[in-house]
C-alpha positions in Angstrom: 157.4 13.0 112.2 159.0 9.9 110.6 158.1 8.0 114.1 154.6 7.9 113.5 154.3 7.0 109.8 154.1 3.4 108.9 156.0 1.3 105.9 153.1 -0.6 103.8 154.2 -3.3 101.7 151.9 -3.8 98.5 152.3 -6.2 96.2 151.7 -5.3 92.7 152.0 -8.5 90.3 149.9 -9.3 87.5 153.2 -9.4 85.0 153.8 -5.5 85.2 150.3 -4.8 84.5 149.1 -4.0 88.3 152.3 -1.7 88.6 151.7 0.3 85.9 148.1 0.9 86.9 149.8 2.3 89.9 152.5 4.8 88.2 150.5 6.1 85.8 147.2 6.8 88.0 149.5 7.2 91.0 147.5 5.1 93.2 147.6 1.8 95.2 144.8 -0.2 94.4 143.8 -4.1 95.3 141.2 -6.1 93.9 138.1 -7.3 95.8 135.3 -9.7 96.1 133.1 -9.0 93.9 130.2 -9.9 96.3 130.9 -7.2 98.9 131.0 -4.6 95.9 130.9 -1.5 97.9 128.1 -2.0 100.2 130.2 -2.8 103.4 130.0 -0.6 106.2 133.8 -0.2 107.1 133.0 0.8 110.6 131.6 -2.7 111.1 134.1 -5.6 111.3 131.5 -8.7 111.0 130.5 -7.3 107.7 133.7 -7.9 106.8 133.2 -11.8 106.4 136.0 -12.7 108.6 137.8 -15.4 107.6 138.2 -14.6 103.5 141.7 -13.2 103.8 141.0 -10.8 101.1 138.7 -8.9 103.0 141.4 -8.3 105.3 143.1 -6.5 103.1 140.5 -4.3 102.2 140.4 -3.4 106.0 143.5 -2.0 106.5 143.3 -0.1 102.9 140.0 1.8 104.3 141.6 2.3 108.0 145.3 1.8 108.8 147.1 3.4 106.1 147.1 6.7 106.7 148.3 10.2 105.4 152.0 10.4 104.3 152.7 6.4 105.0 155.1 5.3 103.1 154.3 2.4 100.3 156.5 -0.3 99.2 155.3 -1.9 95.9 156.7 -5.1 95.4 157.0 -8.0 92.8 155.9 -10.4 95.4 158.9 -11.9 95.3 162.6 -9.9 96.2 162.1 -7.3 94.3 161.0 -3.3 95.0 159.0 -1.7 92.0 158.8 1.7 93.6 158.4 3.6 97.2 155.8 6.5 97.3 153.8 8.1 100.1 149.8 7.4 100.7 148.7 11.5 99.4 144.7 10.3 99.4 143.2 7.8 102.1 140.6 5.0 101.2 138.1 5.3 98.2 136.4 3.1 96.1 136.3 3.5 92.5 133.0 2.5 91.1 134.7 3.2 87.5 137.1 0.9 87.6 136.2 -3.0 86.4 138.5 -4.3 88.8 140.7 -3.3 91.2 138.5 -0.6 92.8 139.9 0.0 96.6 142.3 2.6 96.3 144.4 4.6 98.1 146.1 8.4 96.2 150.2 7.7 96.4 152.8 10.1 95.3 155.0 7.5 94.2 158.7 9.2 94.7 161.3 6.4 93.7 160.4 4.0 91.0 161.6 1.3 88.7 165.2 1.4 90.4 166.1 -2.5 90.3 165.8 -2.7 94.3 166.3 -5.9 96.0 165.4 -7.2 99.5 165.4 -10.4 101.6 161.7 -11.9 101.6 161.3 -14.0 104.1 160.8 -17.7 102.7 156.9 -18.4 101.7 156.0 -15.0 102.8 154.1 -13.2 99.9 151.1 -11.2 100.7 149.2 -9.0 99.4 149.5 -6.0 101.9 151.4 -5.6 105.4 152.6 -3.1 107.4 156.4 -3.8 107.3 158.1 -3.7 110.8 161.6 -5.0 109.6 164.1 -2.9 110.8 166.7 -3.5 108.5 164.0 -3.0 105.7 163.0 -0.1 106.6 166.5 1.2 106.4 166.7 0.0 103.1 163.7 1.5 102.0 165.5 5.1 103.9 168.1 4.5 101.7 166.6 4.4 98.2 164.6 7.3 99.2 167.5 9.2 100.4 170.0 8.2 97.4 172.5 6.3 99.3 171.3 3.5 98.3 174.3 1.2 96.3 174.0 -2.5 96.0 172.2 -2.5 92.6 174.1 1.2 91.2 174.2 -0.8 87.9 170.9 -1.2 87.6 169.9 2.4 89.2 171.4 4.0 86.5 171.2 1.5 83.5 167.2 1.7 84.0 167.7 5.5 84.2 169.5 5.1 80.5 167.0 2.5 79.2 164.0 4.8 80.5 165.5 7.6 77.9 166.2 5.6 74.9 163.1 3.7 75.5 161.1 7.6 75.3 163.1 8.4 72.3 162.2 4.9 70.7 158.2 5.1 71.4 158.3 8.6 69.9 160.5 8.2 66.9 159.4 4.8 66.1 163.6 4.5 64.9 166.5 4.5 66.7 169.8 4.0 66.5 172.5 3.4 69.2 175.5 4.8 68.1 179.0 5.0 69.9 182.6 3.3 71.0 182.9 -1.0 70.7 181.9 -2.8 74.2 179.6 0.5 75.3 176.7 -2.1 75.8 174.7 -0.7 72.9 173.6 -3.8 71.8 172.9 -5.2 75.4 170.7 -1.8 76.0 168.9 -2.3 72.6 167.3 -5.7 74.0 167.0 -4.3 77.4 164.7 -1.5 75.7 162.7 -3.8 73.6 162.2 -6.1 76.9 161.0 -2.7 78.7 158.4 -2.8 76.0 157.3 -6.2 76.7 157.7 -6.5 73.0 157.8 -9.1 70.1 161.2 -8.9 69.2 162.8 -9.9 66.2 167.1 -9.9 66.3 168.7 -9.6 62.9 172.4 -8.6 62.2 173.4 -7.0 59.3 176.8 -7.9 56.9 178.2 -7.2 53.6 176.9 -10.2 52.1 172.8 -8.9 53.5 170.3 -8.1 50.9 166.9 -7.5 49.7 165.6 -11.0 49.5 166.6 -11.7 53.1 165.2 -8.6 54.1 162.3 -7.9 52.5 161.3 -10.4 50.0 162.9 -12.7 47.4 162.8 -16.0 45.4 164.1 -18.9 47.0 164.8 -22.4 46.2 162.0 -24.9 47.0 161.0 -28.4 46.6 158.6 -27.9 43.7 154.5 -28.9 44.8 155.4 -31.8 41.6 158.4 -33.3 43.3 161.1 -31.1 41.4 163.3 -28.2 42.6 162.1 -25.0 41.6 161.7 -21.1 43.0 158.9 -19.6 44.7 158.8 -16.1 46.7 159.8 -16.0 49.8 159.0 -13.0 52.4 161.9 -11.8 54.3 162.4 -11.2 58.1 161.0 -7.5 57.8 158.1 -8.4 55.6 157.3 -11.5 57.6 157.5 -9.7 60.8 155.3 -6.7 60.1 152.7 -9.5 58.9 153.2 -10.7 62.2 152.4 -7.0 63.8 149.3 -6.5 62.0 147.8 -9.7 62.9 148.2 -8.8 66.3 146.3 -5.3 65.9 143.7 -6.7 63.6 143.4 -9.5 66.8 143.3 -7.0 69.3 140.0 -5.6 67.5 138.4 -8.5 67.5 135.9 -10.6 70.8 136.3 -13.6 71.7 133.3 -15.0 69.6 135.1 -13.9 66.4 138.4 -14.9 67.6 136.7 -18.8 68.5 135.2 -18.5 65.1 138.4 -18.5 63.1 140.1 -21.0 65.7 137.4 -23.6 65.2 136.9 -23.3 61.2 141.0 -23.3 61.3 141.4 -26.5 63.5 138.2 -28.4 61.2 140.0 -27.6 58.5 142.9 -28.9 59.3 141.0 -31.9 60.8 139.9 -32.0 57.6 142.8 -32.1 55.1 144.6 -34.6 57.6 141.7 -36.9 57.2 141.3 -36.9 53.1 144.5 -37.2 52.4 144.8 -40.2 54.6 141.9 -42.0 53.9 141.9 -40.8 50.1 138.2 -39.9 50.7 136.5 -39.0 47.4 134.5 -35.7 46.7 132.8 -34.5 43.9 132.2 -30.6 42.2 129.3 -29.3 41.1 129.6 -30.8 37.4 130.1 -34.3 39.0 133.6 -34.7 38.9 135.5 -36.3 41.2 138.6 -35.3 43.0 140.8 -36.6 46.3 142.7 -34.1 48.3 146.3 -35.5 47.8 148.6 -33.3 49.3 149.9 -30.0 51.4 152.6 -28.2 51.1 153.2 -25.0 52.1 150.1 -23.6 52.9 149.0 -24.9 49.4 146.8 -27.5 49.4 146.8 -30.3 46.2 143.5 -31.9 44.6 144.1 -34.8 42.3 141.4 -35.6 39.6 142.2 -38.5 37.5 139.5 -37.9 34.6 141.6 -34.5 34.2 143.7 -35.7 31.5 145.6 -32.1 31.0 145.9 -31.0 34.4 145.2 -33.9 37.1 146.6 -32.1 39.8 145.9 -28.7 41.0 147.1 -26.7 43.8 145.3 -24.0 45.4 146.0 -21.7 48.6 144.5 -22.9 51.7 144.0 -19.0 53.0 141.6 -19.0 50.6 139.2 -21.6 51.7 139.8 -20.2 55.3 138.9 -16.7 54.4 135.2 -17.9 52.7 134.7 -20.3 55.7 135.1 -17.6 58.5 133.4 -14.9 56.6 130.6 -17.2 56.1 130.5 -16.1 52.2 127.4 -17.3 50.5 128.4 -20.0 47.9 125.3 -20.4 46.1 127.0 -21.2 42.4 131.1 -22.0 41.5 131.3 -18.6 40.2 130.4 -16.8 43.5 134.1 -17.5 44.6 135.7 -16.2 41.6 133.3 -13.0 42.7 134.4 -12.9 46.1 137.7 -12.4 45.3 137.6 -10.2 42.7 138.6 -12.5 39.7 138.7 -11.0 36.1 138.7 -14.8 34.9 137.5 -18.2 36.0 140.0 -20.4 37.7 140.1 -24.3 37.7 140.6 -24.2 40.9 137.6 -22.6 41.8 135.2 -25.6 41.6 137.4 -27.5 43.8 136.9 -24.9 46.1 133.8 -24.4 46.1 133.4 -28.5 46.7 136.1 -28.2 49.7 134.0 -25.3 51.5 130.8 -27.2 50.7 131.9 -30.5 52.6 132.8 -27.9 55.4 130.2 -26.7 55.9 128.1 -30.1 55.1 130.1 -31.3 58.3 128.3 -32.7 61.0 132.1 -33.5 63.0 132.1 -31.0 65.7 136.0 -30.0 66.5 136.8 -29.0 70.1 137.9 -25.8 70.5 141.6 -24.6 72.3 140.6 -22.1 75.1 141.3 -18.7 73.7 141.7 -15.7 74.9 141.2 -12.0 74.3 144.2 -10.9 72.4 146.0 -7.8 73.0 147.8 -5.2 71.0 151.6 -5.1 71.6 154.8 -3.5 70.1 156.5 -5.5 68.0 160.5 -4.8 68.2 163.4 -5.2 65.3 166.5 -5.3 66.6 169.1 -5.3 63.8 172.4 -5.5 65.3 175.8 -3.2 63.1 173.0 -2.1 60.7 176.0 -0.5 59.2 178.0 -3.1 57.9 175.1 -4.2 55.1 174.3 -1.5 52.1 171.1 -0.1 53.4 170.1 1.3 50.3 170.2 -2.6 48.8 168.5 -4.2 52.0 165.8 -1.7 52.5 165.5 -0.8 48.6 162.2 1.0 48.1 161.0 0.8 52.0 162.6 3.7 52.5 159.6 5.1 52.2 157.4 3.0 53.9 159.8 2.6 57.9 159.9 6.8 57.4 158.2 7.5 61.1 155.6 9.9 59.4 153.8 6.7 57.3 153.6 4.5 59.7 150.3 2.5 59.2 149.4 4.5 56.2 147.3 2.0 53.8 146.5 5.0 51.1 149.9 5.0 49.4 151.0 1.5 49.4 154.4 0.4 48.7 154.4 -1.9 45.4 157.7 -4.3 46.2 159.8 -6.1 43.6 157.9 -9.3 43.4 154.1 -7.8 44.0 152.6 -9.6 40.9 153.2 -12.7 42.8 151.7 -12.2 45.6 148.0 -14.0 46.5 145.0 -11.7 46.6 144.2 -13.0 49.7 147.4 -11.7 51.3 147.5 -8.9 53.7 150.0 -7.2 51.4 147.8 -8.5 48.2 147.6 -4.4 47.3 150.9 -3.3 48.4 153.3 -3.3 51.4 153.1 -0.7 54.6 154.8 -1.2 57.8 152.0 -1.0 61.1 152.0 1.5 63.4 153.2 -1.3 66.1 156.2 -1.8 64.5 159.3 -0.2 66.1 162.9 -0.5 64.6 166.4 0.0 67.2 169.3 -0.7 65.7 173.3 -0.3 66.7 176.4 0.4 65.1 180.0 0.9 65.8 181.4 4.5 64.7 184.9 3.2 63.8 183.4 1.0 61.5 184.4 1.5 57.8 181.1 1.1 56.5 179.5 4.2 59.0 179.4 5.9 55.5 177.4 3.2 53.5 174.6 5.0 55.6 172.9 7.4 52.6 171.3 10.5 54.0 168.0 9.3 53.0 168.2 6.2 55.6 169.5 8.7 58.0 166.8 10.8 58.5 164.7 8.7 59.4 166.3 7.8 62.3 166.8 9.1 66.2 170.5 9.3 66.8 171.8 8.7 69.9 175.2 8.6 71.2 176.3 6.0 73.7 180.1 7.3 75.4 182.0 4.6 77.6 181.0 7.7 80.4 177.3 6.8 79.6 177.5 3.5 80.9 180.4 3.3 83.3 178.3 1.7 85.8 178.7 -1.3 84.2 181.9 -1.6 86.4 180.2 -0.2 89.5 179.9 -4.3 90.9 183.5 -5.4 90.1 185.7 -6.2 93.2 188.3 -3.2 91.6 185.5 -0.9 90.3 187.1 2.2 91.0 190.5 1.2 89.9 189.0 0.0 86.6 186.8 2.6 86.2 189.9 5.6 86.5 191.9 3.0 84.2 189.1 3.1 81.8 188.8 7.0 82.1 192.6 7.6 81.5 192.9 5.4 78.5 189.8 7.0 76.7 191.4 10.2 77.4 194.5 9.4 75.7 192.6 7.8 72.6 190.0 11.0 72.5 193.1 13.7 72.1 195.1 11.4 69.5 195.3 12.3 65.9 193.9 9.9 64.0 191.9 8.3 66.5 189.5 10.7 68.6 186.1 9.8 70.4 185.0 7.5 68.7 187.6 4.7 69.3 187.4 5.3 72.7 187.3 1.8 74.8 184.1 1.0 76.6 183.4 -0.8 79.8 182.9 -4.2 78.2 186.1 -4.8 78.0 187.1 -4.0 81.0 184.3 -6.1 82.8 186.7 -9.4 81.7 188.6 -8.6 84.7 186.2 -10.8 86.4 186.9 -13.4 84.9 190.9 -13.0 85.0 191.6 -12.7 88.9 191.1 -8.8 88.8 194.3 -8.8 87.1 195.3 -5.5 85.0 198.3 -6.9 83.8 196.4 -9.3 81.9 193.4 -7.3 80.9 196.0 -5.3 79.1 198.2 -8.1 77.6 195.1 -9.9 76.1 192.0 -7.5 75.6 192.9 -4.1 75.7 196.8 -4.0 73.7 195.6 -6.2 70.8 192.7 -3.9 70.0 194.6 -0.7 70.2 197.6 -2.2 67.9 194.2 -2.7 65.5 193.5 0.4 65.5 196.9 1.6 64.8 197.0 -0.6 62.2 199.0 1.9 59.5 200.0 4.5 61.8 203.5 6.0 61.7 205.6 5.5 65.0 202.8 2.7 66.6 205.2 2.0 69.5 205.3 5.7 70.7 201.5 5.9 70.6 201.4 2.2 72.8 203.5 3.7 75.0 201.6 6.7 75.9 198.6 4.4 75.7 199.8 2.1 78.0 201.4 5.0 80.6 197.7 6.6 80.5 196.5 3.1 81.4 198.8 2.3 84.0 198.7 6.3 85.5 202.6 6.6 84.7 204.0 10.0 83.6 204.2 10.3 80.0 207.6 9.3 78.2 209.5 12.0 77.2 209.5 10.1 73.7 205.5 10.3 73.6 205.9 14.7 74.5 209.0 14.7 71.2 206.3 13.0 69.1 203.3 15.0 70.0 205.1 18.5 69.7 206.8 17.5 66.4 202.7 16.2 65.0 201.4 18.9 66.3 198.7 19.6 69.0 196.3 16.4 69.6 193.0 16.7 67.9 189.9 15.1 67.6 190.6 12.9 64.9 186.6 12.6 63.6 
């Protein structure tokens, strides 16, 4: 009987982390000190160390919570992650690393954007909650009365689907009515993901080189303008990506590694170009470091009558310093990068990793930390509006779901001859499998037909309807009125000939009521009336239409003006 169960309270923090530990191995779990390990005898309460609170805890996981006891997982703060019931008393997991006191929960509500009262400085890690009016909340969210935070409920029901249909398809688009929230939903999702994100809307005036990759203006390494290439957003953030998963493979020794030769090398540059420190190559000549720019670095050698100053990339010199490449002659760089030719640059080089290394400086190193793999989210906002085929050019190919983090058939972009060797795209361009793209667009939109087949295949479609996402209005002081308003209207638009579904109104636009005085009169008059005249823009008899717009709206019998028109046009279609 209900009686005789208890409500545990459990916090599970950790930045989402603990709490998905608990959904997906459907337990409740704490962590421990790691000198009791699992030696304690339970049954003996001095062995318990009184006095270390977190022993405590441990206590009541191995002997109060019991069979069909209800758990409340918590944020720690005001907020309710999930409610389950305790299937499996105390074990310890001796395969776990951490967090190895468990207890099996059948968790039976989650991720429903619950809030309760926490009392003020109260945050532990487990209780059994006798709060009365608690408890009936938590009765309430497990019974499905529960209304304060409907909006939420069912918004994280919607995001919990598109977010599926994103992780699987790797594309999606949110297609659907103006003000449905798809934009809104698409950073919800990528949030969800505890992603990367990257937000770029599309236009008419969009193209490859902002995109993808292009040559842009620059003030030239001699003090002159001139052009250089430029990645785009796409390019630059899928650079981004697979640093992270080439990170993510690495310890922490090699990860110090590359953070200390990075930070003495920058030690380094800052220091000989301000104290014009001279250095010499292997023939004797002598050079200063002059200048950076870029992530090009300039020596300047004054016995070089033809070509005083060189420039050379500063990835280079990074990559032979934390591969620790043997340097025994100039040519050995030239080698190491697979040079058909010498290079003048290559003795200076060879002089600058020589110093290096020659260094007896030590460089403190930033604490760093293990680095893990994450998705990494492009957003791009009306993707309809810019000419796909001119954006994306030959990607199409590469963002198809199918190739994702395919290196054996490597995209050669417009501007791959210049491009260094020791670039990550050096051989050709690919888009990582941590890469996901969401996009939106409005249906009404004149452009929906810019989208080619080929950029529509590979995308998930999915339609958002002002119905989907009604709950946006579920808070409002008039929600019912504005949600039937809302309902009525869309109606009226759906059956109209010439309009139909798709320039239907979503809650959006209704939601400015809040900031009106709840005020229908003037949600019509300013928000809703002037976008419905746009889209009667060139319609015969607009007036009629407005007045059978603005009856539906209002819930007034249609005019018998509005019936005339629509028997004379006709039965009311679609309009798609």
């Amino acid at each position: 009987m209900e009686e005789k169960v208890n409500y545990w309270m459990i916090v599970a923090g950790g930045g989402g982390k603990v709490w998905s530990l608990f959904k997906e191995d459907n337990i409740a779990c704490i962590d421990f000190d790691s000198n009791l390990s699992n030696i304690l005898d339970y049954n003996n309460p001095e062995e318990l160390k009184q006095g270390k609170q977190r022993n405590l805890f441990i206590w009541k996981f191995a002997h109060d919570i019991k069979i069909n006891d209800y758990i409340i997982a918590t944020s720690g703060f005001n907020k309710i992650l999930g409610i389950g019931q305790c299937v499996k008393t105390y074990y310890f997991d001796e395969t776990k690393t951490e967090f190895k006191h468990c207890i099996g929960v059948n968790w039976l509500k989650v991720d429903g954007g619950w809030e309760y009262q926490r009392k003020k400085g109260a945050r532990q890690t487990i209780n059994c909650d006798r709060n009365k009016e608690r408890i009936n909340l938590y009765k309430s969210i497990l019974n499905g009365t529960y209304r304060k935070n409907i909006e939420k409920v069912v918004m994280n029901k919607n995001i919990n689907d598109y977010l599926d249909k994103l992780r699987k398809s790797k594309n999606l688009i949110l297609r659907g009515a103006p003000g449905t929230g798809k934009t809104y939903m698409a950073c919800e999702v990528a949030k969800l993901m505890r992603a990367e994100i990257k937000f770029v809307q599309f236009h008419p005036s969009y193209d490859y080189t902002d995109f993808v990759e292009g040559l842009r203006p620059t003030d030239s390494l001699e003090g002159q303008i001139g052009f250089e290439r430029k990645d785009g957003i796409f390019k630059e953030f899928c650079r981004e990506a697979i640093e992270n998963l080439e990170d993510s493979k690495k310890n922490i020794t090699e990860i110090q590694n590359e953070v200390s030769w990075k930070d003495k090398l920058d030690e380094f540059i800052s220091d000989s170009i301000e104290t014009g420190k001279i250095y010499h190559t292997a023939t004797k000549g002598e050079f200063i470091i002059s200048d950076i720019k870029n992530n090009s670095l300039a020596v300047y050698n004054k016995n070089n009558e033809k070509t005083p100053k060189i420039w050379m990339k500063v990835d280079e010199i990074l990559t032979l310093l934390i591969n620790k490449v043997k340097l025994d002659r100039v040519m050995s760089v030239r080698e190491y990068f697979d040079k058909k030719h010498n290079r003048q640059e290559d003795s200076y080089i060879y002089a600058i990793v020589k110093a290096l290394r020659e260094q007896k400086k030590k460089v403190a190193v930033s604490n760093v930390q293990k680095v893990n793999e994450k998705p990494f989210v492009l957003i791009i906002d009306e993707i309809n509006r810019g000419d796909a085929s001119k954006i994306f050019g030959e990607l199409f190919y590469a963002i198809d779901p199918g190739y994702r983090g395919k290196t054996e058939n490597l995209v050669q972009t417009q501007y791959q001859n210049l491009i260094s060797d020791t670039d990550v795209f050096a051989k050709g361009f690919y888009v990582p499998e941590n890469v996901y793209i969401l996009a939106t667009m409005n249906d009404i939109d004149r452009s929906v037909e810019c989208m080619d087949f080929a950029m529509r295949r590979r995308f998930v479609w999915k339609e958002i309807t002002p119905s989907d996402t009604d709950y946006m209005l579920s808070n409002l002081g008039k929600a019912q009125e504005a949600q039937e308003k809302m309902k009525a209207l869309n109606a009226e638009i759906a059956t109209t000939e010439g309009l139909g579904y798709a320039y239907q109104i979503g809650p959006a636009y209704f939601k400015k009521i809040e900031k009106n005085g709840n005020d229908f009169d003037k949600l019509w008059t300013m928000n809703i009336e002037p976008l419905l005249k746009e889209y009667l823009r060139g319609f015969r008899d607009v007036e009629k239409l407005l007045n059978g717009f603005k009856a539906a709206y209002y819930g007034e019998n249609e005019s018998k003006e509005v019936t005339e028109w629509k028997l004379i046009n006709g039965n009311r279609t679609n309009g798609q």
